[in-house]
mmCIF file of C-alpha atoms in Angstrom:
data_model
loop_
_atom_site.group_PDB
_atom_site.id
_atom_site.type_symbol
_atom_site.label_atom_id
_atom_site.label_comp_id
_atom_site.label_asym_id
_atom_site.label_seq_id
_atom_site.Cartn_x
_atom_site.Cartn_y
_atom_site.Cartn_z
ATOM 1 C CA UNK X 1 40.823 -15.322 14.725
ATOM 2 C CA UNK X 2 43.723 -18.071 15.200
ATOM 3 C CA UNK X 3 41.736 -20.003 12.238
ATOM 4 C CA UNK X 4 41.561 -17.295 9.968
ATOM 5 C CA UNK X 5 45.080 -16.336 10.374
ATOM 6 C CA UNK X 6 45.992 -20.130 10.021
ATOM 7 C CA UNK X 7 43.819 -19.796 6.935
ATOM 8 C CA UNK X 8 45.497 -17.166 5.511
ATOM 9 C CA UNK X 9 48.355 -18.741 5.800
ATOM 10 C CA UNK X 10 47.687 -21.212 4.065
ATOM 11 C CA UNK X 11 45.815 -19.327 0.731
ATOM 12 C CA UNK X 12 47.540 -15.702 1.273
ATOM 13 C CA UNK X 13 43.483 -14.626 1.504
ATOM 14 C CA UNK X 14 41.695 -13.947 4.892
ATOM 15 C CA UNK X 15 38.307 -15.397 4.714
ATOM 16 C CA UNK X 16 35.849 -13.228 6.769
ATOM 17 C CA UNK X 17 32.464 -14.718 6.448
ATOM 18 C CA UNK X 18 31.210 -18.278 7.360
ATOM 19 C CA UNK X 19 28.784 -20.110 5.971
ATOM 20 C CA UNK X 20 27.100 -19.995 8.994
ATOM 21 C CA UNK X 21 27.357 -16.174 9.425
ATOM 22 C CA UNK X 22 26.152 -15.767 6.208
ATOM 23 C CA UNK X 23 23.001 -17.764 6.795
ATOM 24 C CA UNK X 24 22.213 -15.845 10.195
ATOM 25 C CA UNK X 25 22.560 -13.035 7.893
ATOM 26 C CA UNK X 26 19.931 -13.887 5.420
ATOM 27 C CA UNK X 27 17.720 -15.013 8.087
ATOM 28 C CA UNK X 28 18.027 -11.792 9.944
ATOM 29 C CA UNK X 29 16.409 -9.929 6.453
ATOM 30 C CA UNK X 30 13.874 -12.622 6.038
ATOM 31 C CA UNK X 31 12.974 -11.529 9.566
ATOM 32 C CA UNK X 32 12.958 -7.709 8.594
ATOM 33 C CA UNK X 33 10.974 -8.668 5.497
ATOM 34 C CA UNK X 34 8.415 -10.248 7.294
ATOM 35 C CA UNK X 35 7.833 -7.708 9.504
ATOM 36 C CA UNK X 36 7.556 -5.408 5.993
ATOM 37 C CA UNK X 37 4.698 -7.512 4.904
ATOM 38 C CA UNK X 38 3.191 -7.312 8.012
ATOM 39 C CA UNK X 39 3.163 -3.620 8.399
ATOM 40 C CA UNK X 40 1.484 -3.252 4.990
ATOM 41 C CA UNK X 41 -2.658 -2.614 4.611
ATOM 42 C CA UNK X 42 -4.301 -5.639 3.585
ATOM 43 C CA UNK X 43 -5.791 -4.178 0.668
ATOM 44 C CA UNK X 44 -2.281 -1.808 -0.327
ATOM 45 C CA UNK X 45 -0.544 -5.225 -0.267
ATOM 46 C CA UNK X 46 -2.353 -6.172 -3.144
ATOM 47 C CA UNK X 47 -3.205 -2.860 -4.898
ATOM 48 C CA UNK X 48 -0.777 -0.137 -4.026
ATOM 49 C CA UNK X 49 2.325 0.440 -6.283
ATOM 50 C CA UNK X 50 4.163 3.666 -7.511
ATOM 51 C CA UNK X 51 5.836 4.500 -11.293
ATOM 52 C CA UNK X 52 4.259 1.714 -12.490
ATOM 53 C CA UNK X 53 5.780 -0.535 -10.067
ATOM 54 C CA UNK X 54 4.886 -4.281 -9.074
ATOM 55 C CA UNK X 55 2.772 -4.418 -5.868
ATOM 56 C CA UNK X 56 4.518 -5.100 -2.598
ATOM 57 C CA UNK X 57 2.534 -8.761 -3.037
ATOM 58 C CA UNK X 58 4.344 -8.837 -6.394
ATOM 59 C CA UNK X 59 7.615 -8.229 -5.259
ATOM 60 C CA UNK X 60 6.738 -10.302 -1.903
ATOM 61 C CA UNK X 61 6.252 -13.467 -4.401
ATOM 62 C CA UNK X 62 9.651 -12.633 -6.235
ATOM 63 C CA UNK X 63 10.899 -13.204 -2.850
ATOM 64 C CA UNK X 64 9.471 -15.846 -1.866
ATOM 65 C CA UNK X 65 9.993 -17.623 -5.561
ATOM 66 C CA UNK X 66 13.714 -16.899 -6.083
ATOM 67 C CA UNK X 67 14.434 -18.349 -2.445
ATOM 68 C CA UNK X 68 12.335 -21.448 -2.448
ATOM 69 C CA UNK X 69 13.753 -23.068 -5.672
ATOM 70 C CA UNK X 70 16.752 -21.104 -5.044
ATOM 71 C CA UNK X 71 18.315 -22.621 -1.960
ATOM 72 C CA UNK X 72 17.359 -25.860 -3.582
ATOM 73 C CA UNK X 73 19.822 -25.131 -6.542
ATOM 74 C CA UNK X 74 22.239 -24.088 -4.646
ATOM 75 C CA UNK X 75 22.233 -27.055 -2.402
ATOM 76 C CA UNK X 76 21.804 -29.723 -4.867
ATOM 77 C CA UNK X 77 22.372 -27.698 -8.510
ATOM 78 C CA UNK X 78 18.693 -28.780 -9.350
ATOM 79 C CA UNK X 79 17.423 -24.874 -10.718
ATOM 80 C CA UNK X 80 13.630 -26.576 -12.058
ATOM 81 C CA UNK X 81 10.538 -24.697 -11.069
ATOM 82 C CA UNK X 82 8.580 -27.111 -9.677
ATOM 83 C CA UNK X 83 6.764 -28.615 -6.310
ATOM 84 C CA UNK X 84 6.977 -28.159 -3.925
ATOM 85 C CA UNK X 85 8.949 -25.190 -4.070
ATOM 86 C CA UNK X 86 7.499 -22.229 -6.412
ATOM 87 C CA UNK X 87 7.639 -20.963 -9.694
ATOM 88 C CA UNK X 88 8.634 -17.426 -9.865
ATOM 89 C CA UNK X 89 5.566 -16.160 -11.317
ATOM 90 C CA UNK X 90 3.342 -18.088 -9.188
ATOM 91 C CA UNK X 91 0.625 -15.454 -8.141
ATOM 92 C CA UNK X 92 1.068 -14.237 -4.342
ATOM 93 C CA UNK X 93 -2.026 -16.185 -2.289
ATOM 94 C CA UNK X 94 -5.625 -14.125 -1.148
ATOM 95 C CA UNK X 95 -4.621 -12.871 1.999
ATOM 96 C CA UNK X 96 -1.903 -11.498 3.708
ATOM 97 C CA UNK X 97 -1.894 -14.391 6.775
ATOM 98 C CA UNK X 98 -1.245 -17.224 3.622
ATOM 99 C CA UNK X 99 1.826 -15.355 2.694
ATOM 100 C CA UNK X 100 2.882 -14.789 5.662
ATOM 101 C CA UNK X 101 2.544 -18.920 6.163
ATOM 102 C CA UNK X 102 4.567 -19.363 3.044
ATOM 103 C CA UNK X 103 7.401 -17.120 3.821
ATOM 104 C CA UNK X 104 7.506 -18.982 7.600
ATOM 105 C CA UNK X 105 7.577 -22.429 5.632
ATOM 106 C CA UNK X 106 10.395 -20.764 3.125
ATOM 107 C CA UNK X 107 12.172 -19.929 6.075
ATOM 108 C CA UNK X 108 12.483 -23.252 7.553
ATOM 109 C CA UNK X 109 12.845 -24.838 4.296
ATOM 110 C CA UNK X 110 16.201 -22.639 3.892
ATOM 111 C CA UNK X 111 17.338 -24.063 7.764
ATOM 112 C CA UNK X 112 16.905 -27.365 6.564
ATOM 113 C CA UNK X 113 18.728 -27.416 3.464
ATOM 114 C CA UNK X 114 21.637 -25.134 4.021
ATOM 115 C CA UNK X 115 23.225 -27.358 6.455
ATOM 116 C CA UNK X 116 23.609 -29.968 3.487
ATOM 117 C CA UNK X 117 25.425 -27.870 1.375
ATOM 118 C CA UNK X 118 28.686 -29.213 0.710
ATOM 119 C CA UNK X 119 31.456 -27.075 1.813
ATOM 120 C CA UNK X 120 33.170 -26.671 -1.718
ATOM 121 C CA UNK X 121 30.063 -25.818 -2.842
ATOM 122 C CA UNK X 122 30.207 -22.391 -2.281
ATOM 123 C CA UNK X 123 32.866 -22.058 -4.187
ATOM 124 C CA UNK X 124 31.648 -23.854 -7.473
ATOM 125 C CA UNK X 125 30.692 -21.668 -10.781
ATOM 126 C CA UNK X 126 27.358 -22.796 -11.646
ATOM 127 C CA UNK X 127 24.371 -20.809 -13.746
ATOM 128 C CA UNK X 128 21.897 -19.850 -11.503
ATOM 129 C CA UNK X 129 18.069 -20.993 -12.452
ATOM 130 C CA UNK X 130 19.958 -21.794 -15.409
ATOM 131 C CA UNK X 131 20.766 -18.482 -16.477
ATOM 132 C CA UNK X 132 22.934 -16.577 -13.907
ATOM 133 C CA UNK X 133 26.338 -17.742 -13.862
ATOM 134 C CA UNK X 134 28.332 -16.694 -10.706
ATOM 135 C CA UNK X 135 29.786 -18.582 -7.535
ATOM 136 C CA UNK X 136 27.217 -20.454 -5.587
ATOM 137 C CA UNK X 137 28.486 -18.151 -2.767
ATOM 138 C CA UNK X 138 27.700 -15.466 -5.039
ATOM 139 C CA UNK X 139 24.405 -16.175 -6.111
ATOM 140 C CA UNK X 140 23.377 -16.430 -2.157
ATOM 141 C CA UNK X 141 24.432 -13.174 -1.994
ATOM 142 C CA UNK X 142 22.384 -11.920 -4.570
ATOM 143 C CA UNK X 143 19.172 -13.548 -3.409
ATOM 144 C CA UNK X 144 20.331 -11.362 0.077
ATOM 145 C CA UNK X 145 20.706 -8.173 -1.886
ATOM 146 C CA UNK X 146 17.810 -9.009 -4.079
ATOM 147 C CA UNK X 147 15.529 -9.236 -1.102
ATOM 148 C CA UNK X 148 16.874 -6.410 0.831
ATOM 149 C CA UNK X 149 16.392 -4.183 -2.980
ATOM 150 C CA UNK X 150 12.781 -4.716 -3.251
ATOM 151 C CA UNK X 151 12.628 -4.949 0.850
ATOM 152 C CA UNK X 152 13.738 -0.998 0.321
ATOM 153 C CA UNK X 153 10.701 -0.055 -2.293
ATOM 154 C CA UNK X 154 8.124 -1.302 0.033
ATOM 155 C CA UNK X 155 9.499 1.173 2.783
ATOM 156 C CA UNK X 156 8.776 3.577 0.141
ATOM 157 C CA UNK X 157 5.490 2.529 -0.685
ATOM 158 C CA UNK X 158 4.682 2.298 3.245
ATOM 159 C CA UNK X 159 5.709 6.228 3.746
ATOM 160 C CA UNK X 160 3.494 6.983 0.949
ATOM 161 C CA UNK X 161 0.585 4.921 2.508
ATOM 162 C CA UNK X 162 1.784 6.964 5.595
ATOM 163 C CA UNK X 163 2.957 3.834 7.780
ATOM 164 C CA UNK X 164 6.101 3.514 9.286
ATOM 165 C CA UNK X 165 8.139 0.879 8.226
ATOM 166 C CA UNK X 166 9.942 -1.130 11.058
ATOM 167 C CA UNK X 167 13.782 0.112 11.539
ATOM 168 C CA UNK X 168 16.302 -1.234 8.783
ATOM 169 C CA UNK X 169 18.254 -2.183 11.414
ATOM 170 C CA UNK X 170 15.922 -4.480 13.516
ATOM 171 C CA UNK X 171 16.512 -7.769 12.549
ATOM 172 C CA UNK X 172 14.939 -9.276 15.431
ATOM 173 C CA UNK J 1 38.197 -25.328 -2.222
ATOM 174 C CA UNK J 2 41.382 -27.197 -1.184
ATOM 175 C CA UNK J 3 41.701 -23.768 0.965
ATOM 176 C CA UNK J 4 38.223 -23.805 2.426
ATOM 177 C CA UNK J 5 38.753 -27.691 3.001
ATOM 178 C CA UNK J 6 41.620 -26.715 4.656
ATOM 179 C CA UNK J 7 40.152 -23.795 6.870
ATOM 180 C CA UNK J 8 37.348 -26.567 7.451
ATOM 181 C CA UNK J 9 38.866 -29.115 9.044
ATOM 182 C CA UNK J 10 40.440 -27.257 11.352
ATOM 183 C CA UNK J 11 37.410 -24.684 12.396
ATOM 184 C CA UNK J 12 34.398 -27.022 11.998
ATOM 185 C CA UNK J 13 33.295 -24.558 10.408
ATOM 186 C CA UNK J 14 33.377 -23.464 6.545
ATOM 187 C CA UNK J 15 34.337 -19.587 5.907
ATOM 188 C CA UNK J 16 33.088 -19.016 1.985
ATOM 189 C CA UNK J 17 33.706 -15.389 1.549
ATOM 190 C CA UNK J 18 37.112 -13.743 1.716
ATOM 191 C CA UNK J 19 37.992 -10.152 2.689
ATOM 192 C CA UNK J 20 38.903 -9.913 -1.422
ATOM 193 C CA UNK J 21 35.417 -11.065 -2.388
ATOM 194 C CA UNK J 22 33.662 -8.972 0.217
ATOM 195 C CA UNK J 23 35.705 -5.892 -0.875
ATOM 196 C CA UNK J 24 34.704 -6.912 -4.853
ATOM 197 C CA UNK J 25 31.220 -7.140 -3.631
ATOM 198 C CA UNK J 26 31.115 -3.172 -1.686
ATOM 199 C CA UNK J 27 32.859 -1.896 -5.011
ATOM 200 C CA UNK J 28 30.245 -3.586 -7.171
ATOM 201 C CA UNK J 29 27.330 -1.987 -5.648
ATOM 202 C CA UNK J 30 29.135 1.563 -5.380
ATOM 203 C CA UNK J 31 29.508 1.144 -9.100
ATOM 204 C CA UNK J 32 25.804 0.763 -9.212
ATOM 205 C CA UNK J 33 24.978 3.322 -6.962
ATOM 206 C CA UNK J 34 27.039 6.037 -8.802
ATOM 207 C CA UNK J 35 24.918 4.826 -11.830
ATOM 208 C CA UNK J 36 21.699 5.737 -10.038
ATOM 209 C CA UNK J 37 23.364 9.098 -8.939
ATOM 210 C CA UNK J 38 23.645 9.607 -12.844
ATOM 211 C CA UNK J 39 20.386 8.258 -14.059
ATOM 212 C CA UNK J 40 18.567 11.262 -11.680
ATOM 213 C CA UNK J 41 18.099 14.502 -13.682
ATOM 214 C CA UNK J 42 19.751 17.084 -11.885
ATOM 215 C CA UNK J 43 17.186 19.243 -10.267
ATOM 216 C CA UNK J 44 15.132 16.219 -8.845
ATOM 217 C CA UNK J 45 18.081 14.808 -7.133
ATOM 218 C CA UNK J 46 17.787 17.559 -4.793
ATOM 219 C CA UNK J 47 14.351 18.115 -4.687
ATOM 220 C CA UNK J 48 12.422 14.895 -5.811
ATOM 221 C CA UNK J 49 10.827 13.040 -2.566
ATOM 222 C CA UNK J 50 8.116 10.651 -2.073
ATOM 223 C CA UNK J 51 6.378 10.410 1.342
ATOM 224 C CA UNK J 52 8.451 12.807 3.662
ATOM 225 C CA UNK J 53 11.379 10.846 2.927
ATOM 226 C CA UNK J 54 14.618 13.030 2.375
ATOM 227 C CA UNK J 55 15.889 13.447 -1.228
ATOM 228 C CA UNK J 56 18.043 11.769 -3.082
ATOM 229 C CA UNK J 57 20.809 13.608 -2.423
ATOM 230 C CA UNK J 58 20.586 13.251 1.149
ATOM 231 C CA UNK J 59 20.397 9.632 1.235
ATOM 232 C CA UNK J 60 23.410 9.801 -1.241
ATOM 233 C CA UNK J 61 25.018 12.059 1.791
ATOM 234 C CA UNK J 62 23.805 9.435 3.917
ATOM 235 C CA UNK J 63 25.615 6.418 1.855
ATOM 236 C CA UNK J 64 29.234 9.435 1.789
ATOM 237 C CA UNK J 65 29.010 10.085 4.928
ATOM 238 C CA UNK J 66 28.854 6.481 6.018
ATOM 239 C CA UNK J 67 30.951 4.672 4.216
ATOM 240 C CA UNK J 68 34.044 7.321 4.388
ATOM 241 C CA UNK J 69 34.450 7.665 7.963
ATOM 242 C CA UNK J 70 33.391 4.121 8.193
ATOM 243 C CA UNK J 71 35.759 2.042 6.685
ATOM 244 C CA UNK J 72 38.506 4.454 8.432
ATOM 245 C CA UNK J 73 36.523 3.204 11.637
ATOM 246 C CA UNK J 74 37.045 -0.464 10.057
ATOM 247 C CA UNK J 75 40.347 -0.266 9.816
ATOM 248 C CA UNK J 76 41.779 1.467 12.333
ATOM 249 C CA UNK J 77 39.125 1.889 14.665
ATOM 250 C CA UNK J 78 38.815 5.453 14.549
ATOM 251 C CA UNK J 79 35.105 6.561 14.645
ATOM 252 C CA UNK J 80 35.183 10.163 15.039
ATOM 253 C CA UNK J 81 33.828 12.371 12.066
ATOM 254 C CA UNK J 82 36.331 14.615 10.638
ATOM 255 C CA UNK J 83 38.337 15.994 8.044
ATOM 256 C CA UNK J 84 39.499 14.534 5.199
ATOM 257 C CA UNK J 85 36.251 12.173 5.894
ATOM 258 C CA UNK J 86 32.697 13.426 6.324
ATOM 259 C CA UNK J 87 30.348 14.182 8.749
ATOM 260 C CA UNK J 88 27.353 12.212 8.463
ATOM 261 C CA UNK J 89 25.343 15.708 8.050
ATOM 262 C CA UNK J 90 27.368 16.674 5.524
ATOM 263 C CA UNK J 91 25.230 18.656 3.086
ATOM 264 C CA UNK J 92 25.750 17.782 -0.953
ATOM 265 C CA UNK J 93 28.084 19.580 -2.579
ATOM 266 C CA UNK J 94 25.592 21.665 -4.520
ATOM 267 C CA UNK J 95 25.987 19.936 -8.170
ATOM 268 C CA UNK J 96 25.850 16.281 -8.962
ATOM 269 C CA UNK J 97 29.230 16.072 -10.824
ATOM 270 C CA UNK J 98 30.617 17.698 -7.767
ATOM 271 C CA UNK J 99 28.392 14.653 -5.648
ATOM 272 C CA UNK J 100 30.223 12.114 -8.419
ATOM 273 C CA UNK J 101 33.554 13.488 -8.019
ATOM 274 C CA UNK J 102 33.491 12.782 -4.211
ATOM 275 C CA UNK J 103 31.726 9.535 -4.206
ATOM 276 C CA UNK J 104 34.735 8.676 -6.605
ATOM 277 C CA UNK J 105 37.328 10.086 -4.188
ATOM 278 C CA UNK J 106 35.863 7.772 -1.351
ATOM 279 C CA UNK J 107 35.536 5.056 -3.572
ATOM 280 C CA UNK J 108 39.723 5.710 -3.974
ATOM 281 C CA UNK J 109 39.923 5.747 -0.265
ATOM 282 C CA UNK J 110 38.139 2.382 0.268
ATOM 283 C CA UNK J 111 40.493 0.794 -2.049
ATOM 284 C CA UNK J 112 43.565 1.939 -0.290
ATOM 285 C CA UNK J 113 42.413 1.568 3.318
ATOM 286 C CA UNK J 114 41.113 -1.764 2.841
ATOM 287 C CA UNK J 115 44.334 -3.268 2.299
ATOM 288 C CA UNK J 116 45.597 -1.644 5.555
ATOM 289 C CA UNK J 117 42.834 -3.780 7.531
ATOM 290 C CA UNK J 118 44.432 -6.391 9.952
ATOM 291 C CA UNK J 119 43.296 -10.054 9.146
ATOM 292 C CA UNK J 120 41.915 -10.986 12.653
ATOM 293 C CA UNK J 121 39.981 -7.024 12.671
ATOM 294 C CA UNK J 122 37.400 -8.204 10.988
ATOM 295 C CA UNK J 123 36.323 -10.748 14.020
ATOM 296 C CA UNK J 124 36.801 -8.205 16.230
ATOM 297 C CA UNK J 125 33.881 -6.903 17.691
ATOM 298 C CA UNK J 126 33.456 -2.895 18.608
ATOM 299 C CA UNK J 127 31.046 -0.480 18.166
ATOM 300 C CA UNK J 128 31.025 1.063 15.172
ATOM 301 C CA UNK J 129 30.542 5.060 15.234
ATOM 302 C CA UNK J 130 30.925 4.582 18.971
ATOM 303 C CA UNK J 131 27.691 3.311 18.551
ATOM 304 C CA UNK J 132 26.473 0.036 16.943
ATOM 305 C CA UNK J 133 28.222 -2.830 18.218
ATOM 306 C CA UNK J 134 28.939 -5.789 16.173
ATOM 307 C CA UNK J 135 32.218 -7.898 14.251
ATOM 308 C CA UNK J 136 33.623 -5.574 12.222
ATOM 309 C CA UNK J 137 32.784 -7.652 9.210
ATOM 310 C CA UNK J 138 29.262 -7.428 10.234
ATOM 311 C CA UNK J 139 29.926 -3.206 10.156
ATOM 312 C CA UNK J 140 31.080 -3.774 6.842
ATOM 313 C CA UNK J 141 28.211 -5.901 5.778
ATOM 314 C CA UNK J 142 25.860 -3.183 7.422
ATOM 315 C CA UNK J 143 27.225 -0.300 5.275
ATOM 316 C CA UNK J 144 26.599 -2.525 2.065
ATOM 317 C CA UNK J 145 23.077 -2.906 2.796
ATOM 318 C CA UNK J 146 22.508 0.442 3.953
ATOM 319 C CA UNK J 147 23.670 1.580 0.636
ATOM 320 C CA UNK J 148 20.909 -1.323 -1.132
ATOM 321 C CA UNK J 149 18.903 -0.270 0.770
ATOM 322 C CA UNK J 150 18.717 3.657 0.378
ATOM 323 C CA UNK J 151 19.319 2.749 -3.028
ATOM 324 C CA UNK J 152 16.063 0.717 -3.892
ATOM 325 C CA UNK J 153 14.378 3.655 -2.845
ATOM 326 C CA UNK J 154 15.995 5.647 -5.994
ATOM 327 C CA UNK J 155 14.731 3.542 -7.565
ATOM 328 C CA UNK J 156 11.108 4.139 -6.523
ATOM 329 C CA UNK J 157 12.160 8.127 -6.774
ATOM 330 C CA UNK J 158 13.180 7.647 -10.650
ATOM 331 C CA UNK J 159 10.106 5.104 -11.429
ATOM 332 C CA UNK J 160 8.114 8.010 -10.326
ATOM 333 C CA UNK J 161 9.851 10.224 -11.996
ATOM 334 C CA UNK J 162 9.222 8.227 -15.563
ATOM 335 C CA UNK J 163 12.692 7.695 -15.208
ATOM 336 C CA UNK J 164 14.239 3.976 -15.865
ATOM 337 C CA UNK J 165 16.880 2.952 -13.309
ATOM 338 C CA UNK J 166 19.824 1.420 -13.996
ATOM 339 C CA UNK J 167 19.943 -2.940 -14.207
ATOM 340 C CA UNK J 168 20.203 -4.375 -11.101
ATOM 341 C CA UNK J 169 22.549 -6.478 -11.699
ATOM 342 C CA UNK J 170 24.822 -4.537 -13.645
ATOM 343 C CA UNK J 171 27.713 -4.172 -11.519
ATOM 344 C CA UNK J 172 30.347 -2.936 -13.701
#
């Protein structure tokens, strides 16, 4: 509290969230969405969808494709789909265990690399995957939001499979 | 970034997001959520459910009800539910321009409280609704991604209904 008064100070704003926070944040959905993809029917994973909707693997594998190369941009402003992180449309793997292994890997793969973002990063106005153009800070937010969005349709598609989802709040 | 330097040096640690940002951010997605309130043809926004789920007017009551008494909570840590804000439980008004109209109003009353918010509150911890306890900051992030979340699952609601929801990431 003493440094974010002394910050405000200093730029007549109070800054509220920390880099760190914000990456305990994240992690705490990746944790929730994990548990989402476990919850889901093998088969329903791959299969089930409503309105025409992607399946949950589809939207599991948006996920897991705008994170991967995604952290990597916004660490190092390199926004190419390649190895060994994924391309967006990369189909989701056979079985619900291999996805789970990639989103684990993703996971650690965002640990390691957020703690060499440069500070002023954040703060730098860059396109995103060479098309989005907002505040690094910004576009980590919308991966967060992005995630938590399609987190929300599975819980739909779990009610109508008749499973219940695990709490929005738990993120254990 | 001379500001976050700044705040860096002297924390060891970096804060990216200011209270300004964060209250951008809120307003964005309430602009996006009132779009979704408007994209649902009248009668299904009070009927329309998938699953047992409750309607899409009471998860709108839901977001009302949260976010009004909540960011008077925020600010000047009152939690208790009543008049001019809303009781969680609060049923809709019984027409959706009348559900606009007030999500408007507390949209007004977001705007001017937030101001009123003491720097150091937000790393204040409490518990919010004399319930959840966490930083204040992390209240606020919780009622963003509530609304997200209830959100996304209008989405599913309008899919099914044929219905195509508003961009994503159309915020204005």
């Amino acid at each position: 509290m003493e440094t974010n008064n002394t910050a405000q100070e200093i730029t007549a704003t109070t800054y509220i969230i920390s880099a760190d926070a914000l990456l305990e944040h994240w992690q705490g959905h990746r944790r929730l969405s994990r548990k989402v993809i476990e919850a889901f029917p093998e088969d329903q994973f791959y299969t089930f969808s409503i309105g025409g909707m992607r399946t949950y693997a589809e939207l599991t594998m948006e996920m897991i494709g705008l994170a991967a190369p995604g952290i990597r941009g916004i660490a190092f402003g390199d926004w190419t789909f390649s190895e060994p992180v994924l391309d967006y449309s990369t189909p989701a793997p056979a079985t619900k265990p291999e996805v789970l292994n990639l989103w684990d890997l993703i996971t650690e793969y965002i640990n390691n690399v957020w703690p060499q973002i440069p500070p002023q990063r954040f703060q730098e106005v860059e396109a995103a995957f060479g098309m989005y153009e907002d505040k690094i800070v910004g576009t980590v937010q919308y991966l967060i939001d992005n995630e938590i969005h399609h987190r929300a349709q599975g819980y739909v598609y779990l009610r109508a499979l008749g499973v219940e989802p695990p709490a929005f709040w738990d993120r254990q």
